[in-house]
PDB file of C-alpha atoms in Angstrom:
ATOM      1  CA  MET A  12       5.175 -21.779 -14.576  1.00  0.00           C
ATOM      2  CA  ALA A  13       2.571 -19.166 -15.963  1.00  0.00           C
ATOM      3  CA  ALA A  14       3.434 -18.091 -19.182  1.00  0.00           C
ATOM      4  CA  TYR A  15       1.822 -15.509 -21.651  1.00  0.00           C
ATOM      5  CA  ARG A  16       2.665 -14.693 -25.438  1.00  0.00           C
ATOM      6  CA  TRP A  17       4.631 -11.741 -24.002  1.00  0.00           C
ATOM      7  CA  LYS A  18       5.777 -12.691 -20.699  1.00  0.00           C
ATOM      8  CA  SER A  19       6.796 -15.308 -18.258  1.00  0.00           C
ATOM      9  CA  PHE A  20       7.297 -15.073 -14.501  1.00  0.00           C
ATOM     10  CA  PHE A  21      11.003 -16.247 -14.137  1.00  0.00           C
ATOM     11  CA  GLU A  22      12.669 -14.590 -11.229  1.00  0.00           C
ATOM     12  CA  ASP A  23      15.714 -13.374 -13.297  1.00  0.00           C
ATOM     13  CA  GLU A  24      13.456 -11.581 -15.657  1.00  0.00           C
ATOM     14  CA  ASP A  25      11.393  -9.300 -13.069  1.00  0.00           C
ATOM     15  CA  ARG A  26       9.935 -11.209 -10.393  1.00  0.00           C
ATOM     16  CA  PRO A  27       8.370 -14.702  -9.282  1.00  0.00           C
ATOM     17  CA  GLU A  28       4.800 -15.800  -9.691  1.00  0.00           C
ATOM     18  CA  LYS A  29       2.411 -14.964  -6.874  1.00  0.00           C
ATOM     19  CA  PRO A  30       2.671 -14.982  -3.776  1.00  0.00           C
ATOM     20  CA  ARG A  31       5.095 -12.325  -4.442  1.00  0.00           C
ATOM     21  CA  ARG A  32       7.360 -10.468  -1.612  1.00  0.00           C
ATOM     22  CA  TYR A  33       8.332  -7.896  -4.082  1.00  0.00           C
ATOM     23  CA  GLY A  34       7.110  -6.477  -7.296  1.00  0.00           C
ATOM     24  CA  VAL A  35       3.663  -6.430  -5.613  1.00  0.00           C
ATOM     25  CA  THR A  36       0.958  -4.503  -7.418  1.00  0.00           C
ATOM     26  CA  GLU A  37      -1.765  -3.532  -5.061  1.00  0.00           C
ATOM     27  CA  VAL A  38      -5.114  -2.228  -7.112  1.00  0.00           C
ATOM     28  CA  ARG A  39      -7.104   0.631  -5.470  1.00  0.00           C
ATOM     29  CA  GLY A  40     -10.931  -0.620  -4.916  1.00  0.00           C
ATOM     30  CA  PRO A  41     -14.000   1.174  -4.399  1.00  0.00           C
ATOM     31  CA  HIS A  42     -13.600   5.022  -3.535  1.00  0.00           C
ATOM     32  CA  TYR A  43     -14.991   7.598  -5.908  1.00  0.00           C
ATOM     33  CA  SER A  44     -17.015   5.529  -7.897  1.00  0.00           C
ATOM     34  CA  LEU A  45     -18.935   2.046  -7.763  1.00  0.00           C
ATOM     35  CA  PHE A  46     -16.516  -0.940  -8.101  1.00  0.00           C
ATOM     36  CA  SER A  47     -18.861  -3.842  -8.791  1.00  0.00           C
ATOM     37  CA  GLN A  48     -18.212  -7.527  -8.235  1.00  0.00           C
ATOM     38  CA  ASN A  49     -18.388  -7.918 -12.143  1.00  0.00           C
ATOM     39  CA  LEU A  50     -15.881  -5.396 -12.803  1.00  0.00           C
ATOM     40  CA  LEU A  51     -13.571  -7.036 -10.174  1.00  0.00           C
ATOM     41  CA  GLN A  52     -14.260 -10.530 -11.709  1.00  0.00           C
ATOM     42  CA  ASP A  53     -13.208  -9.017 -15.162  1.00  0.00           C
ATOM     43  CA  VAL A  54     -10.002  -7.482 -13.811  1.00  0.00           C
ATOM     44  CA  PHE A  55      -9.149 -10.725 -11.952  1.00  0.00           C
ATOM     45  CA  GLU A  56      -9.600 -12.996 -14.690  1.00  0.00           C
ATOM     46  CA  SER A  57      -7.959 -10.875 -17.419  1.00  0.00           C
ATOM     47  CA  MET A  58      -5.052  -9.807 -15.361  1.00  0.00           C
ATOM     48  CA  GLY A  59      -5.085 -11.788 -12.076  1.00  0.00           C
ATOM     49  CA  GLN A  60      -1.746 -12.820 -12.394  1.00  0.00           C
ATOM     50  CA  PHE A  61      -0.469  -9.278 -12.335  1.00  0.00           C
ATOM     51  CA  VAL A  62      -2.391  -8.353  -9.107  1.00  0.00           C
ATOM     52  CA  ASP A  63      -1.323  -9.298  -5.806  1.00  0.00           C
ATOM     53  CA  GLY A  64      -3.639  -7.133  -3.510  1.00  0.00           C
ATOM     54  CA  LEU A  65      -6.754  -5.220  -3.567  1.00  0.00           C
ATOM     55  CA  LYS A  66      -7.311  -2.361  -1.131  1.00  0.00           C
ATOM     56  CA  PHE A  67     -10.763  -0.777   0.040  1.00  0.00           C
ATOM     57  CA  THR A  68      -9.529   3.030  -0.108  1.00  0.00           C
ATOM     58  CA  GLY A  69     -11.357   5.768   1.931  1.00  0.00           C
ATOM     59  CA  GLY A  70     -12.845   3.383   4.272  1.00  0.00           C
ATOM     60  CA  SER A  71     -15.478   2.413   1.754  1.00  0.00           C
ATOM     61  CA  HIS A  72     -15.957  -0.901   3.138  1.00  0.00           C
ATOM     62  CA  SER A  73     -17.656   0.891   6.261  1.00  0.00           C
ATOM     63  CA  LEU A  74     -20.430   1.828   4.068  1.00  0.00           C
ATOM     64  CA  MET A  75     -20.931  -1.832   2.568  1.00  0.00           C
ATOM     65  CA  SER A  76     -22.719  -4.746   4.006  1.00  0.00           C
ATOM     66  CA  LYS A  77     -20.526  -7.497   5.414  1.00  0.00           C
ATOM     67  CA  SER A  78     -22.394 -10.122   3.405  1.00  0.00           C
ATOM     68  CA  TYR A  79     -21.102  -7.940   0.149  1.00  0.00           C
ATOM     69  CA  ILE A  80     -17.664  -7.529   1.288  1.00  0.00           C
ATOM     70  CA  LYS A  81     -17.229 -11.353   2.166  1.00  0.00           C
ATOM     71  CA  GLU A  82     -18.211 -12.073  -1.417  1.00  0.00           C
ATOM     72  CA  VAL A  83     -15.478  -9.573  -2.724  1.00  0.00           C
ATOM     73  CA  THR A  84     -12.957 -11.008  -0.329  1.00  0.00           C
ATOM     74  CA  ASP A  85     -13.740 -14.492  -1.242  1.00  0.00           C
ATOM     75  CA  LEU A  86     -13.704 -13.609  -5.232  1.00  0.00           C
ATOM     76  CA  ALA A  87     -10.229 -11.987  -4.762  1.00  0.00           C
ATOM     77  CA  HIS A  88      -8.839 -14.879  -2.586  1.00  0.00           C
ATOM     78  CA  LYS A  89     -10.269 -17.298  -5.485  1.00  0.00           C
ATOM     79  CA  HIS A  90      -7.391 -15.467  -7.667  1.00  0.00           C
ATOM     80  CA  ASN A  91      -4.954 -15.449  -5.010  1.00  0.00           C
ATOM     81  CA  VAL A  92      -5.275 -11.713  -4.495  1.00  0.00           C
ATOM     82  CA  TYR A  93      -4.774 -10.598  -0.552  1.00  0.00           C
ATOM     83  CA  VAL A  94      -7.468  -7.597   0.496  1.00  0.00           C
ATOM     84  CA  SER A  95      -6.429  -4.745   2.558  1.00  0.00           C
ATOM     85  CA  THR A  96      -8.534  -2.267   4.345  1.00  0.00           C
ATOM     86  CA  GLY A  97      -7.658   1.641   4.193  1.00  0.00           C
ATOM     87  CA  ASP A  98      -8.062   4.774   6.084  1.00  0.00           C
ATOM     88  CA  TRP A  99     -10.623   3.697   8.696  1.00  0.00           C
ATOM     89  CA  ALA A 100      -9.072   2.032  11.638  1.00  0.00           C
ATOM     90  CA  GLU A 101      -7.674   5.448  12.976  1.00  0.00           C
ATOM     91  CA  HIS A 102     -11.715   6.500  13.169  1.00  0.00           C
ATOM     92  CA  LEU A 103     -12.380   3.577  15.384  1.00  0.00           C
ATOM     93  CA  LEU A 104     -10.399   4.960  18.244  1.00  0.00           C
ATOM     94  CA  ARG A 105     -13.150   7.618  19.596  1.00  0.00           C
ATOM     95  CA  LYS A 106     -15.100   4.402  20.510  1.00  0.00           C
ATOM     96  CA  GLY A 107     -12.354   3.451  23.206  1.00  0.00           C
ATOM     97  CA  PRO A 108      -9.464   0.992  23.418  1.00  0.00           C
ATOM     98  CA  SER A 109     -11.805  -2.283  22.871  1.00  0.00           C
ATOM     99  CA  ALA A 110     -12.955  -0.882  19.505  1.00  0.00           C
ATOM    100  CA  PHE A 111      -9.790  -1.600  17.897  1.00  0.00           C
ATOM    101  CA  LYS A 112      -9.702  -5.164  19.013  1.00  0.00           C
ATOM    102  CA  GLU A 113     -13.188  -5.705  17.831  1.00  0.00           C
ATOM    103  CA  TYR A 114     -12.281  -4.163  14.323  1.00  0.00           C
ATOM    104  CA  ILE A 115      -9.517  -6.572  14.068  1.00  0.00           C
ATOM    105  CA  GLU A 116     -11.845  -9.496  14.659  1.00  0.00           C
ATOM    106  CA  GLU A 117     -14.486  -8.292  12.529  1.00  0.00           C
ATOM    107  CA  CYS A 118     -11.988  -7.821   9.463  1.00  0.00           C
ATOM    108  CA  LYS A 119     -10.885 -11.178  10.029  1.00  0.00           C
ATOM    109  CA  GLN A 120     -14.255 -12.517   9.616  1.00  0.00           C
ATOM    110  CA  MET A 121     -15.018 -10.599   6.708  1.00  0.00           C
ATOM    111  CA  GLY A 122     -12.091 -11.977   4.945  1.00  0.00           C
ATOM    112  CA  PHE A 123      -9.299  -9.165   5.037  1.00  0.00           C
ATOM    113  CA  ASP A 124      -5.836 -10.104   5.098  1.00  0.00           C
ATOM    114  CA  THR A 125      -4.165  -6.564   5.754  1.00  0.00           C
ATOM    115  CA  ILE A 126      -5.112  -3.892   7.894  1.00  0.00           C
ATOM    116  CA  GLU A 127      -3.721  -0.360   7.133  1.00  0.00           C
ATOM    117  CA  ILE A 128      -3.124   2.483   9.614  1.00  0.00           C
ATOM    118  CA  ASP A 129      -2.941   5.927   8.801  1.00  0.00           C
ATOM    119  CA  VAL A 130      -0.116   6.898  11.071  1.00  0.00           C
ATOM    120  CA  GLY A 131      -0.692  10.623  10.406  1.00  0.00           C
ATOM    121  CA  THR A 132      -4.561  10.480  11.005  1.00  0.00           C
ATOM    122  CA  LEU A 133      -3.968   8.528  14.078  1.00  0.00           C
ATOM    123  CA  GLY A 134      -2.123  10.823  16.147  1.00  0.00           C
ATOM    124  CA  VAL A 135      -1.249   8.586  18.934  1.00  0.00           C
ATOM    125  CA  PRO A 136       2.147   8.569  20.866  1.00  0.00           C
ATOM    126  CA  GLU A 137       4.538   5.933  19.050  1.00  0.00           C
ATOM    127  CA  GLU A 138       4.303   3.415  21.843  1.00  0.00           C
ATOM    128  CA  THR A 139       0.636   3.517  21.143  1.00  0.00           C
ATOM    129  CA  LEU A 140       1.278   2.814  17.344  1.00  0.00           C
ATOM    130  CA  LEU A 141       3.453  -0.145  17.921  1.00  0.00           C
ATOM    131  CA  ARG A 142       0.854  -1.674  20.259  1.00  0.00           C
ATOM    132  CA  TYR A 143      -1.852  -1.497  17.348  1.00  0.00           C
ATOM    133  CA  VAL A 144       0.855  -3.159  15.243  1.00  0.00           C
ATOM    134  CA  ARG A 145       1.216  -5.723  17.498  1.00  0.00           C
ATOM    135  CA  LEU A 146      -2.540  -6.368  18.096  1.00  0.00           C
ATOM    136  CA  ILE A 147      -3.029  -6.762  14.351  1.00  0.00           C
ATOM    137  CA  LYS A 148      -0.571  -9.425  14.331  1.00  0.00           C
ATOM    138  CA  SER A 149      -1.624 -10.971  17.195  1.00  0.00           C
ATOM    139  CA  GLY A 150      -4.995 -11.147  15.470  1.00  0.00           C
ATOM    140  CA  GLY A 151      -3.469 -13.144  12.492  1.00  0.00           C
ATOM    141  CA  LEU A 152      -3.463 -10.442   9.877  1.00  0.00           C
ATOM    142  CA  ARG A 153      -0.853  -8.344   8.385  1.00  0.00           C
ATOM    143  CA  ALA A 154      -0.180  -4.809   9.408  1.00  0.00           C
ATOM    144  CA  LYS A 155       0.519  -2.060   7.132  1.00  0.00           C
ATOM    145  CA  PRO A 156       1.082   1.548   8.428  1.00  0.00           C
ATOM    146  CA  LEU A 157       0.694   4.335   6.149  1.00  0.00           C
ATOM    147  CA  PHE A 158       3.143   7.187   6.329  1.00  0.00           C
ATOM    148  CA  ALA A 159       3.269  10.624   5.073  1.00  0.00           C
ATOM    149  CA  VAL A 160       6.514  12.923   4.615  1.00  0.00           C
ATOM    150  CA  LYS A 161       4.798  15.784   6.334  1.00  0.00           C
ATOM    151  CA  VAL A 162       4.047  15.380  10.126  1.00  0.00           C
ATOM    152  CA  ASN A 163       2.290  17.369  12.938  1.00  0.00           C
ATOM    153  CA  LYS A 164       4.686  19.819  14.373  1.00  0.00           C
ATOM    154  CA  SER A 165       4.083  18.485  17.710  1.00  0.00           C
ATOM    155  CA  ASP A 166       4.965  14.830  16.802  1.00  0.00           C
ATOM    156  CA  ILE A 167       8.968  15.910  16.495  1.00  0.00           C
ATOM    157  CA  PRO A 168      10.815  15.402  19.425  1.00  0.00           C
ATOM    158  CA  PRO A 169      12.786  18.042  21.034  1.00  0.00           C
ATOM    159  CA  ASN A 170      16.495  18.225  20.202  1.00  0.00           C
ATOM    160  CA  GLY A 171      18.418  15.337  22.311  1.00  0.00           C
ATOM    161  CA  ASP A 172      15.298  13.193  22.410  1.00  0.00           C
ATOM    162  CA  ARG A 173      15.209  11.477  19.060  1.00  0.00           C
ATOM    163  CA  ALA A 174      17.251   8.474  20.287  1.00  0.00           C
ATOM    164  CA  PHE A 175      15.856   5.024  19.247  1.00  0.00           C
ATOM    165  CA  GLY A 176      13.043   4.143  21.508  1.00  0.00           C
ATOM    166  CA  ALA A 177      13.507   7.247  23.627  1.00  0.00           C
ATOM    167  CA  TYR A 178      10.212   8.243  25.551  1.00  0.00           C
ATOM    168  CA  VAL A 179       8.974  11.702  24.423  1.00  0.00           C
ATOM    169  CA  ILE A 180       6.530  13.746  26.529  1.00  0.00           C
ATOM    170  CA  PRO A 181       3.300  14.410  24.272  1.00  0.00           C
ATOM    171  CA  ALA A 182       3.292  17.714  23.306  1.00  0.00           C
ATOM    172  CA  THR A 183      -0.107  19.985  22.521  1.00  0.00           C
ATOM    173  CA  ARG A 184      -1.287  18.973  19.123  1.00  0.00           C
ATOM    174  CA  THR A 185      -1.002  22.030  16.480  1.00  0.00           C
ATOM    175  CA  SER A 186      -2.333  22.260  13.018  1.00  0.00           C
ATOM    176  CA  GLU A 187       1.191  22.956  11.484  1.00  0.00           C
ATOM    177  CA  LEU A 188       2.580  20.282   9.469  1.00  0.00           C
ATOM    178  CA  VAL A 189       5.970  20.119   8.802  1.00  0.00           C
ATOM    179  CA  GLU A 190       8.477  17.881   6.870  1.00  0.00           C
ATOM    180  CA  ASP A 191      10.744  15.326   8.564  1.00  0.00           C
ATOM    181  CA  VAL A 192      11.954  12.328   6.684  1.00  0.00           C
ATOM    182  CA  GLY A 193      13.861  11.414   9.530  1.00  0.00           C
ATOM    183  CA  LEU A 194      11.236  10.839  11.635  1.00  0.00           C
ATOM    184  CA  LEU A 195       8.885   8.834   9.293  1.00  0.00           C
ATOM    185  CA  ILE A 196      12.013   6.487   8.864  1.00  0.00           C
ATOM    186  CA  ARG A 197      12.574   6.018  12.600  1.00  0.00           C
ATOM    187  CA  LYS A 198       8.864   5.231  13.006  1.00  0.00           C
ATOM    188  CA  ALA A 199       8.501   3.024  10.203  1.00  0.00           C
ATOM    189  CA  GLU A 200      11.738   0.996  11.190  1.00  0.00           C
ATOM    190  CA  ARG A 201       9.965   0.653  14.529  1.00  0.00           C
ATOM    191  CA  CYS A 202       6.806  -0.604  13.178  1.00  0.00           C
ATOM    192  CA  LEU A 203       8.758  -3.056  11.063  1.00  0.00           C
ATOM    193  CA  GLU A 204      10.807  -4.334  14.294  1.00  0.00           C
ATOM    194  CA  ALA A 205       7.244  -4.584  15.897  1.00  0.00           C
ATOM    195  CA  GLY A 206       5.972  -7.167  13.036  1.00  0.00           C
ATOM    196  CA  ALA A 207       4.577  -4.764  10.232  1.00  0.00           C
ATOM    197  CA  ASP A 208       4.702  -6.496   6.836  1.00  0.00           C
ATOM    198  CA  MET A 209       4.786  -3.464   4.682  1.00  0.00           C
ATOM    199  CA  ILE A 210       5.119   0.505   4.907  1.00  0.00           C
ATOM    200  CA  MET A 211       3.012   2.200   2.449  1.00  0.00           C
ATOM    201  CA  ILE A 212       4.243   5.893   1.873  1.00  0.00           C
ATOM    202  CA  ASP A 213       1.618   8.331   0.941  1.00  0.00           C
ATOM    203  CA  ALA A 214       1.765   9.990  -2.605  1.00  0.00           C
ATOM    204  CA  ASP A 215       1.117  13.473  -1.144  1.00  0.00           C
ATOM    205  CA  ASP A 216       4.220  15.808  -1.180  1.00  0.00           C
ATOM    206  CA  ILE A 217       6.433  12.759  -2.663  1.00  0.00           C
ATOM    207  CA  CYS A 218       5.016  11.422  -6.028  1.00  0.00           C
ATOM    208  CA  ARG A 219       1.701  12.995  -6.818  1.00  0.00           C
ATOM    209  CA  GLN A 220       2.776  14.120  -9.979  1.00  0.00           C
ATOM    210  CA  ALA A 221       5.685  12.398 -12.450  1.00  0.00           C
ATOM    211  CA  ASP A 222       7.154  15.759 -12.962  1.00  0.00           C
ATOM    212  CA  SER A 223       7.535  16.786  -9.114  1.00  0.00           C
ATOM    213  CA  VAL A 224       8.732  13.667  -7.636  1.00  0.00           C
ATOM    214  CA  ARG A 225      10.669  13.880  -4.552  1.00  0.00           C
ATOM    215  CA  ALA A 226      13.642  11.743  -5.593  1.00  0.00           C
ATOM    216  CA  ASP A 227      15.703  12.660  -2.576  1.00  0.00           C
ATOM    217  CA  ILE A 228      13.186  11.420  -0.007  1.00  0.00           C
ATOM    218  CA  ILE A 229      12.341   8.298  -2.031  1.00  0.00           C
ATOM    219  CA  ALA A 230      15.906   7.421  -2.079  1.00  0.00           C
ATOM    220  CA  LYS A 231      16.490   7.826   1.750  1.00  0.00           C
ATOM    221  CA  VAL A 232      13.365   5.888   2.607  1.00  0.00           C
ATOM    222  CA  ILE A 233      14.188   2.921   0.265  1.00  0.00           C
ATOM    223  CA  SER A 234      17.654   2.557   1.315  1.00  0.00           C
ATOM    224  CA  ARG A 235      16.823   2.708   5.026  1.00  0.00           C
ATOM    225  CA  LEU A 236      13.807   0.460   4.891  1.00  0.00           C
ATOM    226  CA  GLY A 237      14.561  -1.772   1.892  1.00  0.00           C
ATOM    227  CA  LEU A 238      12.446  -2.032  -1.621  1.00  0.00           C
ATOM    228  CA  GLU A 239      11.215  -5.316  -0.472  1.00  0.00           C
ATOM    229  CA  LYS A 240       9.328  -3.616   2.774  1.00  0.00           C
ATOM    230  CA  THR A 241       7.967  -0.293   1.167  1.00  0.00           C
ATOM    231  CA  MET A 242       5.063   0.449  -1.106  1.00  0.00           C
ATOM    232  CA  PHE A 243       4.510   3.677  -2.812  1.00  0.00           C
ATOM    233  CA  GLU A 244       1.150   4.761  -3.897  1.00  0.00           C
ATOM    234  CA  ALA A 245       1.502   5.718  -7.826  1.00  0.00           C
ATOM    235  CA  SER A 246      -1.246   8.131  -8.707  1.00  0.00           C
ATOM    236  CA  ASN A 247      -0.753   7.907 -12.362  1.00  0.00           C
ATOM    237  CA  PRO A 248       1.071   5.822 -15.316  1.00  0.00           C
ATOM    238  CA  LYS A 249       3.714   8.323 -15.474  1.00  0.00           C
ATOM    239  CA  THR A 250       4.465   8.343 -11.838  1.00  0.00           C
ATOM    240  CA  SER A 251       4.603   4.363 -12.204  1.00  0.00           C
ATOM    241  CA  GLU A 252       6.989   4.508 -15.179  1.00  0.00           C
ATOM    242  CA  TRP A 253       9.369   7.030 -13.046  1.00  0.00           C
ATOM    243  CA  PHE A 254       9.352   4.320 -10.213  1.00  0.00           C
ATOM    244  CA  ILE A 255      10.342   1.397 -12.644  1.00  0.00           C
ATOM    245  CA  LYS A 256      13.013   3.326 -14.430  1.00  0.00           C
ATOM    246  CA  GLN A 257      14.468   4.123 -11.097  1.00  0.00           C
ATOM    247  CA  TYR A 258      14.157   0.958  -9.164  1.00  0.00           C
ATOM    248  CA  GLY A 259      13.230  -1.654 -11.512  1.00  0.00           C
ATOM    249  CA  PRO A 260      10.577  -4.063 -11.610  1.00  0.00           C
ATOM    250  CA  LYS A 261      10.717  -5.451  -8.035  1.00  0.00           C
ATOM    251  CA  VAL A 262       9.287  -1.780  -6.480  1.00  0.00           C
ATOM    252  CA  ASN A 263       5.865  -2.297  -4.734  1.00  0.00           C
ATOM    253  CA  LEU A 264       3.297  -0.115  -6.119  1.00  0.00           C
ATOM    254  CA  ASN A 265      -0.387   0.940  -5.384  1.00  0.00           C
ATOM    255  CA  VAL A 266      -2.258   1.926  -8.474  1.00  0.00           C
ATOM    256  CA  ASP A 267      -5.568   2.246 -10.091  1.00  0.00           C
ATOM    257  CA  HIS A 268      -6.829  -0.780 -11.670  1.00  0.00           C
ATOM    258  CA  SER A 269      -7.007   0.616 -15.001  1.00  0.00           C
ATOM    259  CA  HIS A 270      -3.294   0.771 -14.883  1.00  0.00           C
ATOM    260  CA  VAL A 271      -2.387  -2.767 -14.299  1.00  0.00           C
ATOM    261  CA  MET A 272      -1.608  -3.842 -17.643  1.00  0.00           C
ATOM    262  CA  ASN A 273       0.590  -0.871 -18.299  1.00  0.00           C
ATOM    263  CA  LEU A 274       2.625  -1.091 -15.112  1.00  0.00           C
ATOM    264  CA  GLU A 275       2.939  -4.906 -16.000  1.00  0.00           C
ATOM    265  CA  CYS A 276       4.488  -4.117 -19.359  1.00  0.00           C
ATOM    266  CA  LEU A 277       6.848  -1.462 -17.840  1.00  0.00           C
ATOM    267  CA  ARG A 278       7.856  -4.023 -15.303  1.00  0.00           C
ATOM    268  CA  GLY A 279       9.008  -6.602 -18.057  1.00  0.00           C
ATOM    269  CA  GLN A 280      12.544  -6.115 -18.921  1.00  0.00           C
ATOM    270  CA  ASN A 281      12.395  -8.094 -22.351  1.00  0.00           C
ATOM    271  CA  LEU A 282       9.665  -5.901 -23.962  1.00  0.00           C
ATOM    272  CA  GLY A 283      11.748  -2.673 -24.867  1.00  0.00           C
ATOM    273  CA  LYS A 284      10.826   0.971 -24.236  1.00  0.00           C
ATOM    274  CA  ASN A 285       7.935   0.843 -26.742  1.00  0.00           C
ATOM    275  CA  HIS A 286       5.540  -1.609 -25.011  1.00  0.00           C
ATOM    276  CA  ALA A 287       2.462  -0.380 -27.051  1.00  0.00           C
ATOM    277  CA  SER A 288       3.637  -2.701 -29.755  1.00  0.00           C
ATOM    278  CA  VAL A 289       2.790  -5.769 -27.473  1.00  0.00           C
ATOM    279  CA  LEU A 290      -0.682  -4.942 -26.928  1.00  0.00           C
ATOM    280  CA  GLY A 291      -1.413  -1.790 -29.110  1.00  0.00           C
ATOM    281  CA  SER A 292      -1.439   1.812 -27.944  1.00  0.00           C
ATOM    282  CA  SER A 293      -5.319   1.867 -27.703  1.00  0.00           C
ATOM    283  CA  TYR A 294      -5.323  -0.633 -25.210  1.00  0.00           C
ATOM    284  CA  PHE A 295      -4.041   1.615 -22.321  1.00  0.00           C
ATOM    285  CA  LEU A 296      -6.211   4.685 -23.329  1.00  0.00           C
ATOM    286  CA  VAL A 297      -8.429   3.992 -20.170  1.00  0.00           C
TER     287      VAL A 297
END
């Protein structure tokens, strides 16, 4: 059992050691700035026990060489960190049905463990979405659909056609977005039944800022899907703190790499409210 001066991974404390099914911390990889291997190595060597996954956000992996990506995934696996794609699979559909299968195989060869599917951007019928989830699973990788609370109005079935598994005639696409938590939950439940490993909830319109968190939506999602199968994007430390205070250390969060230690201190039950006394307040000013 790994132990630190201020922390030990006992299951009755907050969560067990890696690999974890809950209390997962997934860090965002390269997106707006360069995320070098040296920085990754520093993160993994200093905080590797607290990092469960690494996500290549914004389709950033599509701009990198395959050899570089393989080096990054190998480094992550060395520290028992899974690697996830992000926001890119949906852009391959314009190349035809076979492109998605080729993408899955390519991700596997480069060392990715999880493929994320942006359901909103994908814009396909529900049965097609479920088929993509099954394709990912049959390819030996984990599937992580990403849902947003606001959906295209044309995706909402007419009254009377919302039954589980009911076929809905596709409607003409519109640009109007409307809020429908029930539809999000129903689609997410079907994805889980199809084999999805985790449901990612987009921070937009839910928890982008700590002072405007939609606690009602988050409560509905967690009550139906469960804490273990749901991951939320936490855009800043205050949002992370809100989640930990409301749902405890076992909530799954996607955070910036600079927020990992702060989040881990928040997860610890025996640190008290003032975790600055453990590592010093200046440590978290990044």
